[in-house]
Amino acid sequence: MYKVVKREQLTENVVLMEVEAPLVAKKCLPGQFIILRVNEQGERIPLTVAGYDREKGTVRIIYQIVGKTTQILSELKEGEAILDFVGPLGTPSHTEGIKKAAVIGGGLGCAIAYPQAKALFDKGADVTMIAGFRSKDFVILEDEMKKASNKLYIMSDDGSYGEHGLVTNKLEELLKAGEVFDTVIAIGPLIMMKFVCQLTKKYNVKTIVSMNPIMIDGTGMCGGCRLTVDGKTKFACVDGPDFDGHLVDFDEAIRRSRMYSSKEREAMEKHKCRLEGMNSGK
Amino acid sequence: MANKNMAPKKTPMPEQKPDVRNKNFSEVALGYTEEMALNEAARCLGCKNRPCVSGCPVNVQIPDFITLVAEGKYSEAYKKITETNSLPAVCGRVCPQESQCEGKCVRGIKGEPVAIGRLERFCADYSMKKAEDSGEKAKPNGHKVAVIGAGPAGLTCAGDLARKGYDVTVFEAFHKAGGVLIYGIPEFRLPKAIVQKEIDKLIKAGVKMELNVVAGRAVQVDELLESGFEAVFVGTGAGLPAFLNIEGESLNGVFSANEYLTRNNLMKAFDPNYDTPIFEAKKVAVVGGGNVAMDAARTAKRLGAEVYIVYRRSEEEMPARAEEIHHAKEEGINFNLLCNPVRILGNKDGWVEGIECVRMELGEPDASGRRRPVEKQGSNFVIDVDAVIMAIGTSPNPIIKDTTKGLETNKHGCIVACEDTGKTSKDRVYAGGDAVTGAATVILAMGAGKKAAEAIDKAIMNKAE
Ligand SMILES: Cc1cc2nc3c(=O)[nH]c(=O)nc-3n(C[C@H](O)[C@H](O)[C@H](O)COP(=O)(O)OP(=O)(O)OC[C@H]3O[C@@H](n4cnc5c(N)ncnc54)[C@H](O)[C@@H]3O)c2cc1C
Ligand SMILES: Cc1cc2nc3c(=O)[nH]c(=O)nc-3n(C[C@H](O)[C@H](O)[C@H](O)COP(=O)(O)OP(=O)(O)OC[C@H]3O[C@@H](n4cnc5c(N)ncnc54)[C@H](O)[C@@H]3O)c2cc1C
Ligand code: SF4
Ligand code: SF4
Ligand code: FES
């Protein structure tokens, strides 16, 4: 059992948790992830390591409530425990040699992009961070990102916070203005990463993306997380989750991410019904 | 001694009816009653030269245990088996007996061999019901050993060492111990409660289980060696699934058998109380001819699909246990033999729509002695399916190899280890099971775990003196 020592609601449906998992905390590096199972009937889901405290033996996760598992997870209180929590998994991000980077986070992707930005910044790299959100209510980690970058741009789709526009608008503006990045790191919805890559290809800037396909084991055993990168089959859980964005087949990845979507909606509906049933029964 | 039973056929084992069992996940074969066991035991001739024993990779003393069964001494028979085999309830159910013990039985020359596997299962189930194996703890000898991977190889090694008084810790990546016995082989062939009982026994005997630990990531082999473990046994299996690299393999609806079976067995997707989803296919093609293919096919059938096995050789070459092929046929699985997939067809949204195959004929025997299939030009045809499951083999996972300096592997990624001792190229590190041989069998993995336990014990005791 892995105890939740801290639980914080970042926005209406984004939650931060610190979980006691000493083995993971001792070893994890930016770019790696964990897989957890909340309870015996639960699914195994992957979440990125969004921070850690090696001394306290805790790991931070930040997740968006999108379906049943993240919903149940969010219902845990401080002091309660997660049944299974395994990691660190995946290959850590390669940050060596990066001197000037643009780190781009799309919505919740900021939670994954933030530790990468921080690792680069702590190593002395020049970090420009571009964080995009749907609107003001969805903004997360603003202070943290500010502290981990030389320059932070916040964008919102509706203009309710920061600048009006998409992350790609800002990136293009900077590139056009002659900013030279040796690397762009883009983490967010598949569609955002796809468009960032289209743009950076035009400007010939190396781009790293963090892929998040459906996973079960996270150790290279099921092949469920496979992607096509440079025409070859790769397993995101062991070969990634970071890949050269210019080589990833995004359309395939987008298609594969919908494999179980109807079933998942069903599970969430059932869970909601049960909750409502319980509440009304009181 | 009682009269010999000279019937040419094995005493039949009661089974669920095919059209009933292909809709549920309960065990197919129900096991012998006492009466049936006595009847079958009387078929054994107690041969002096014991050919059957030489066919068993762990040398179960077959005529001895069968004699005890015939005398009604079931507990003694069980003890006799466990002298050399620590998981008889499992082996009795899943060993490919026809190519091992039973393949050598003299009764098999004219008629069917003695049903050694079924008798072994009977003894194990009988003792389990009586909860006879107390699994008492041995006196601690003060030495620590780590085992990586809780499959049959790792569990056997751990159990043997614990019984010798070692302080053994098993590190397992999944949230449940058992390896393929838990995530791969389905409930209807090997009930998970039986596997769990075997594991509980080991825990009672003092083995510590550290679940959710991926060795190589959370803890390295070298760290274990530095932190007080005097030896490490690597039994991480061969979990990396192969694909055919044909067109269409990344379409939605194409799965590795590992994924499909793990969703269903480990994550219990078939049970509506569990959250993990599984693709509800209407028509499935399963590519392959081994146990894994049979298990995937029979699972898909139980989940409501019409199922087609696609295998490029003929039935004779199928590596699956004879009983599983027989059961699969009874359950209404369609067999497309001498048939090779060429590509998988998808609709415009990227979901599987069919699989194109080409017919094969058998040519000259290849290096393995099996006749090599060659394509019949122009014989292509399409089977309409909405899912394809690839069960064409697995190889060892590279995580341990990539994170352990000085551990030699061969070109297939298998750890190089001495067959008799499990010793690897790295000091104090032993390995066995599928991680060394590539995908093989439960009993071979157990045999390797056993040999390594002996070698580890010898090495540590020599040093201690
Ligand atoms: C390596 C990796 C790291 C991740 N890190 C984080 C993280 O730090 N924070 C976070 O909130 N999420 C992260 N995710 C995504 C997270 O795993 C999914 O949100 C989670 O599995 C959803 O589970 P659920 O049962 O709540 O929702 P489900 O009911 O399973 O799904 C609800 C909806 O989300 C979609 N969905 C399901 N899985 C994914 C996925 N892997 N990617 C995108 N959409 C998905 C479904 O299609 C469905 O529409 C990561 C995924 C991977 C592979
Ligand atoms: C579907 C299927 C059906 C089969 N049917 C039969 C049959 O009928 N009869 C038969 O004899 N054989 C059968 N086999 C083969 C048999 O199951 C295997 O040969 C046997 O399980 C190998 O045992 P093992 O201990 O070497 O490995 P495994 O059983 O694979 O166990 C390895 C364990 O190590 C764990 N692990 C891997 N990497 C790490 C790591 N880095 N850190 C920690 N833990 C790790 C895995 O999670 C797993 O639990 C079947 C196999 C499959 C897949
Ligand atoms: S362990 Fe397997 S091979 Fe050996 S006697 Fe038992 S069933 Fe036969
Ligand atoms: S070979 Fe057959 S008949 Fe002879 S001892 Fe072995 S099991 Fe009995
Ligand atoms: S999650 Fe199973 S292989 Fe990557």
Short mmCIF file of N, CA, C and O in Angstrom, two decimals, chain A residues 108-175:
data_model
loop_
_atom_site.label_atom_id
_atom_site.label_comp_id
_atom_site.label_asym_id
_atom_site.label_seq_id
_atom_site.Cartn_x
_atom_site.Cartn_y
_atom_site.Cartn_z
N LEU A 108 -2.85 19.99 -19.16
CA LEU A 108 -2.27 19.12 -18.17
C LEU A 108 -0.84 18.73 -18.52
O LEU A 108 -0.03 18.40 -17.66
N GLY A 109 -0.50 18.80 -19.81
CA GLY A 109 0.86 18.49 -20.25
C GLY A 109 1.89 19.33 -19.50
O GLY A 109 3.05 18.94 -19.39
N CYS A 110 1.44 20.47 -18.94
CA CYS A 110 2.35 21.31 -18.16
C CYS A 110 2.91 20.56 -16.95
O CYS A 110 4.04 20.78 -16.55
N ALA A 111 2.08 19.67 -16.40
CA ALA A 111 2.52 18.91 -15.24
C ALA A 111 3.68 17.99 -15.61
O ALA A 111 4.54 17.68 -14.79
N ILE A 112 3.69 17.55 -16.86
CA ILE A 112 4.75 16.66 -17.32
C ILE A 112 5.92 17.49 -17.83
O ILE A 112 7.08 17.13 -17.67
N ALA A 113 5.59 18.65 -18.44
CA ALA A 113 6.64 19.50 -18.99
C ALA A 113 7.41 20.21 -17.88
O ALA A 113 8.62 20.42 -17.99
N TYR A 114 6.70 20.54 -16.81
CA TYR A 114 7.33 21.31 -15.74
C TYR A 114 8.60 20.65 -15.18
O TYR A 114 9.65 21.28 -15.13
N PRO A 115 8.56 19.37 -14.77
CA PRO A 115 9.80 18.77 -14.24
C PRO A 115 10.94 18.76 -15.26
O PRO A 115 12.12 18.86 -14.90
N GLN A 116 10.58 18.66 -16.54
CA GLN A 116 11.63 18.67 -17.57
C GLN A 116 12.25 20.07 -17.67
O GLN A 116 13.47 20.22 -17.77
N ALA A 117 11.38 21.08 -17.63
CA ALA A 117 11.87 22.45 -17.68
C ALA A 117 12.77 22.72 -16.47
O ALA A 117 13.86 23.28 -16.59
N LYS A 118 12.34 22.26 -15.32
CA LYS A 118 13.09 22.49 -14.10
C LYS A 118 14.46 21.82 -14.17
O LYS A 118 15.49 22.41 -13.80
N ALA A 119 14.48 20.59 -14.67
CA ALA A 119 15.75 19.87 -14.77
C ALA A 119 16.72 20.64 -15.67
O ALA A 119 17.91 20.78 -15.35
N LEU A 120 16.22 21.14 -16.79
CA LEU A 120 17.07 21.90 -17.71
C LEU A 120 17.54 23.20 -17.07
O LEU A 120 18.72 23.56 -17.12
N PHE A 121 16.59 23.89 -16.46
CA PHE A 121 16.88 25.18 -15.85
C PHE A 121 17.92 25.02 -14.74
O PHE A 121 18.88 25.79 -14.65
N ASP A 122 17.75 23.98 -13.92
CA ASP A 122 18.69 23.73 -12.82
C ASP A 122 20.09 23.43 -13.34
O ASP A 122 21.08 23.64 -12.67
N LYS A 123 20.14 22.90 -14.56
CA LYS A 123 21.44 22.59 -15.15
C LYS A 123 22.06 23.81 -15.83
O LYS A 123 23.13 23.71 -16.43
N GLY A 124 21.34 24.92 -15.80
CA GLY A 124 21.90 26.14 -16.36
C GLY A 124 21.49 26.45 -17.79
O GLY A 124 22.03 27.37 -18.40
N ALA A 125 20.54 25.69 -18.34
CA ALA A 125 20.09 25.98 -19.69
C ALA A 125 19.16 27.20 -19.68
O ALA A 125 18.57 27.52 -18.67
N ASP A 126 19.08 27.84 -20.84
CA ASP A 126 18.14 28.94 -21.01
C ASP A 126 16.79 28.33 -21.40
O ASP A 126 16.69 27.66 -22.42
N VAL A 127 15.78 28.55 -20.56
CA VAL A 127 14.50 27.89 -20.80
C VAL A 127 13.39 28.91 -21.06
O VAL A 127 13.13 29.78 -20.23
N THR A 128 12.76 28.77 -22.22
CA THR A 128 11.56 29.56 -22.50
C THR A 128 10.39 28.60 -22.37
O THR A 128 10.38 27.53 -22.98
N MET A 129 9.43 28.98 -21.55
CA MET A 129 8.31 28.07 -21.39
C MET A 129 7.04 28.69 -21.99
O MET A 129 6.74 29.85 -21.75
N ILE A 130 6.34 27.89 -22.77
CA ILE A 130 5.06 28.33 -23.31
C ILE A 130 4.00 27.36 -22.82
O ILE A 130 4.07 26.16 -23.09
N ALA A 131 3.06 27.89 -22.03
CA ALA A 131 2.04 27.02 -21.46
C ALA A 131 0.68 27.45 -21.98
O ALA A 131 0.31 28.62 -21.89
N GLY A 132 -0.03 26.50 -22.54
CA GLY A 132 -1.34 26.83 -23.10
C GLY A 132 -2.46 26.19 -22.30
O GLY A 132 -2.36 25.05 -21.86
N PHE A 133 -3.54 26.96 -22.10
CA PHE A 133 -4.69 26.43 -21.37
C PHE A 133 -5.95 26.81 -22.10
O PHE A 133 -5.97 27.79 -22.86
N ARG A 134 -7.04 26.08 -21.83
CA ARG A 134 -8.30 26.38 -22.48
C ARG A 134 -8.78 27.78 -22.05
O ARG A 134 -9.15 28.58 -22.86
N SER A 135 -8.77 28.00 -20.72
CA SER A 135 -9.18 29.30 -20.21
C SER A 135 -8.57 29.48 -18.82
O SER A 135 -7.90 28.60 -18.30
N LYS A 136 -8.86 30.60 -18.22
CA LYS A 136 -8.31 30.98 -16.92
C LYS A 136 -8.47 29.87 -15.87
O LYS A 136 -7.56 29.58 -15.10
N ASP A 137 -9.64 29.22 -15.88
CA ASP A 137 -9.93 28.22 -14.85
C ASP A 137 -9.04 26.98 -14.93
O ASP A 137 -9.00 26.17 -14.01
N PHE A 138 -8.39 26.80 -16.05
CA PHE A 138 -7.61 25.58 -16.23
C PHE A 138 -6.11 25.76 -15.97
O PHE A 138 -5.33 24.83 -16.09
N VAL A 139 -5.73 26.99 -15.61
CA VAL A 139 -4.30 27.27 -15.42
C VAL A 139 -3.76 26.52 -14.20
O VAL A 139 -4.35 26.54 -13.13
N ILE A 140 -2.66 25.80 -14.38
CA ILE A 140 -2.02 25.10 -13.25
C ILE A 140 -0.53 25.43 -13.21
O ILE A 140 0.08 25.79 -14.23
N LEU A 141 0.05 25.31 -12.04
CA LEU A 141 1.50 25.35 -11.84
C LEU A 141 2.17 26.64 -12.32
O LEU A 141 3.36 26.63 -12.64
N GLU A 142 1.45 27.75 -12.33
CA GLU A 142 2.03 28.97 -12.87
C GLU A 142 3.30 29.38 -12.12
O GLU A 142 4.34 29.65 -12.73
N ASP A 143 3.25 29.42 -10.80
CA ASP A 143 4.41 29.84 -10.01
C ASP A 143 5.60 28.92 -10.23
O ASP A 143 6.74 29.35 -10.42
N GLU A 144 5.31 27.62 -10.20
CA GLU A 144 6.38 26.64 -10.39
C GLU A 144 7.06 26.83 -11.74
O GLU A 144 8.28 26.82 -11.84
N MET A 145 6.26 27.00 -12.78
CA MET A 145 6.83 27.13 -14.12
C MET A 145 7.64 28.42 -14.24
O MET A 145 8.67 28.45 -14.88
N LYS A 146 7.16 29.45 -13.57
CA LYS A 146 7.87 30.73 -13.61
C LYS A 146 9.26 30.55 -13.02
O LYS A 146 10.26 31.02 -13.57
N LYS A 147 9.32 29.82 -11.89
CA LYS A 147 10.60 29.62 -11.21
C LYS A 147 11.54 28.71 -12.00
O LYS A 147 12.74 28.70 -11.74
N ALA A 148 11.00 27.94 -12.92
CA ALA A 148 11.83 26.97 -13.64
C ALA A 148 12.12 27.43 -15.06
O ALA A 148 12.49 26.63 -15.91
N SER A 149 11.94 28.73 -15.34
CA SER A 149 12.20 29.19 -16.70
C SER A 149 12.73 30.63 -16.70
O SER A 149 12.52 31.37 -15.75
N ASN A 150 13.42 30.99 -17.78
CA ASN A 150 13.86 32.37 -17.93
C ASN A 150 12.71 33.25 -18.37
O ASN A 150 12.66 34.43 -18.09
N LYS A 151 11.80 32.64 -19.12
CA LYS A 151 10.68 33.41 -19.66
C LYS A 151 9.48 32.48 -19.71
O LYS A 151 9.60 31.34 -20.20
N LEU A 152 8.36 32.92 -19.20
CA LEU A 152 7.15 32.09 -19.25
C LEU A 152 6.06 32.83 -20.01
O LEU A 152 5.75 33.98 -19.69
N TYR A 153 5.51 32.20 -21.03
CA TYR A 153 4.36 32.76 -21.73
C TYR A 153 3.16 31.88 -21.42
O TYR A 153 3.23 30.66 -21.59
N ILE A 154 2.09 32.51 -20.96
CA ILE A 154 0.87 31.73 -20.77
C ILE A 154 -0.11 32.12 -21.86
O ILE A 154 -0.33 33.30 -22.14
N MET A 155 -0.67 31.12 -22.48
CA MET A 155 -1.61 31.35 -23.57
C MET A 155 -2.97 30.76 -23.17
O MET A 155 -3.02 29.74 -22.47
N SER A 156 -4.03 31.38 -23.59
CA SER A 156 -5.34 30.73 -23.39
C SER A 156 -6.12 30.78 -24.69
O SER A 156 -6.02 31.73 -25.46
N ASP A 157 -6.89 29.70 -24.90
CA ASP A 157 -7.66 29.58 -26.14
C ASP A 157 -8.65 30.73 -26.29
O ASP A 157 -8.93 31.17 -27.39
N ASP A 158 -9.22 31.18 -25.14
CA ASP A 158 -10.27 32.19 -25.22
C ASP A 158 -9.82 33.58 -24.79
O ASP A 158 -10.63 34.49 -24.69
N GLY A 159 -8.53 33.70 -24.48
CA GLY A 159 -8.02 35.01 -24.11
C GLY A 159 -8.37 35.44 -22.69
O GLY A 159 -8.10 36.56 -22.28
N SER A 160 -8.92 34.50 -21.87
CA SER A 160 -9.32 34.88 -20.52
C SER A 160 -8.13 34.99 -19.56
O SER A 160 -8.27 35.43 -18.42
N TYR A 161 -6.96 34.56 -20.00
CA TYR A 161 -5.77 34.67 -19.15
C TYR A 161 -4.54 34.72 -20.05
O TYR A 161 -4.53 34.13 -21.13
N GLY A 162 -3.51 35.40 -19.63
CA GLY A 162 -2.29 35.49 -20.43
C GLY A 162 -2.61 36.05 -21.80
O GLY A 162 -3.46 36.94 -21.95
N GLU A 163 -1.94 35.51 -22.82
CA GLU A 163 -2.20 35.99 -24.17
C GLU A 163 -3.25 35.12 -24.85
O GLU A 163 -3.36 33.93 -24.58
N HIS A 164 -3.96 35.71 -25.76
CA HIS A 164 -5.00 35.00 -26.50
C HIS A 164 -4.35 34.20 -27.64
O HIS A 164 -3.61 34.76 -28.43
N GLY A 165 -4.59 32.92 -27.70
CA GLY A 165 -4.03 32.16 -28.81
C GLY A 165 -3.53 30.79 -28.38
O GLY A 165 -3.65 30.40 -27.23
N LEU A 166 -2.98 30.07 -29.35
CA LEU A 166 -2.48 28.72 -29.09
C LEU A 166 -0.98 28.75 -28.87
O LEU A 166 -0.30 29.70 -29.28
N VAL A 167 -0.45 27.70 -28.27
CA VAL A 167 1.00 27.65 -28.03
C VAL A 167 1.78 27.74 -29.34
O VAL A 167 2.87 28.32 -29.39
N THR A 168 1.20 27.17 -30.39
CA THR A 168 1.90 27.21 -31.68
C THR A 168 1.99 28.65 -32.20
O THR A 168 2.96 29.00 -32.85
N ASN A 169 0.97 29.48 -31.90
CA ASN A 169 1.03 30.88 -32.32
C ASN A 169 2.24 31.55 -31.70
O ASN A 169 3.03 32.23 -32.37
N LYS A 170 2.40 31.35 -30.39
CA LYS A 170 3.52 31.98 -29.68
C LYS A 170 4.86 31.46 -30.19
O LYS A 170 5.79 32.21 -30.45
N LEU A 171 4.93 30.16 -30.36
CA LEU A 171 6.20 29.57 -30.81
C LEU A 171 6.58 30.12 -32.18
O LEU A 171 7.72 30.50 -32.43
N GLU A 172 5.60 30.19 -33.07
CA GLU A 172 5.88 30.68 -34.41
C GLU A 172 6.35 32.14 -34.35
O GLU A 172 7.29 32.54 -35.03
N GLU A 173 5.68 32.91 -33.49
CA GLU A 173 6.05 34.32 -33.33
C GLU A 173 7.52 34.44 -32.92
O GLU A 173 8.29 35.22 -33.49
N LEU A 174 7.91 33.60 -31.93
CA LEU A 174 9.30 33.66 -31.45
C LEU A 174 10.28 33.23 -32.53
O LEU A 174 11.32 33.86 -32.74
N LEU A 175 9.94 32.16 -33.23
CA LEU A 175 10.84 31.65 -34.26
C LEU A 175 10.98 32.67 -35.39
O LEU A 175 12.06 32.91 -35.89
#
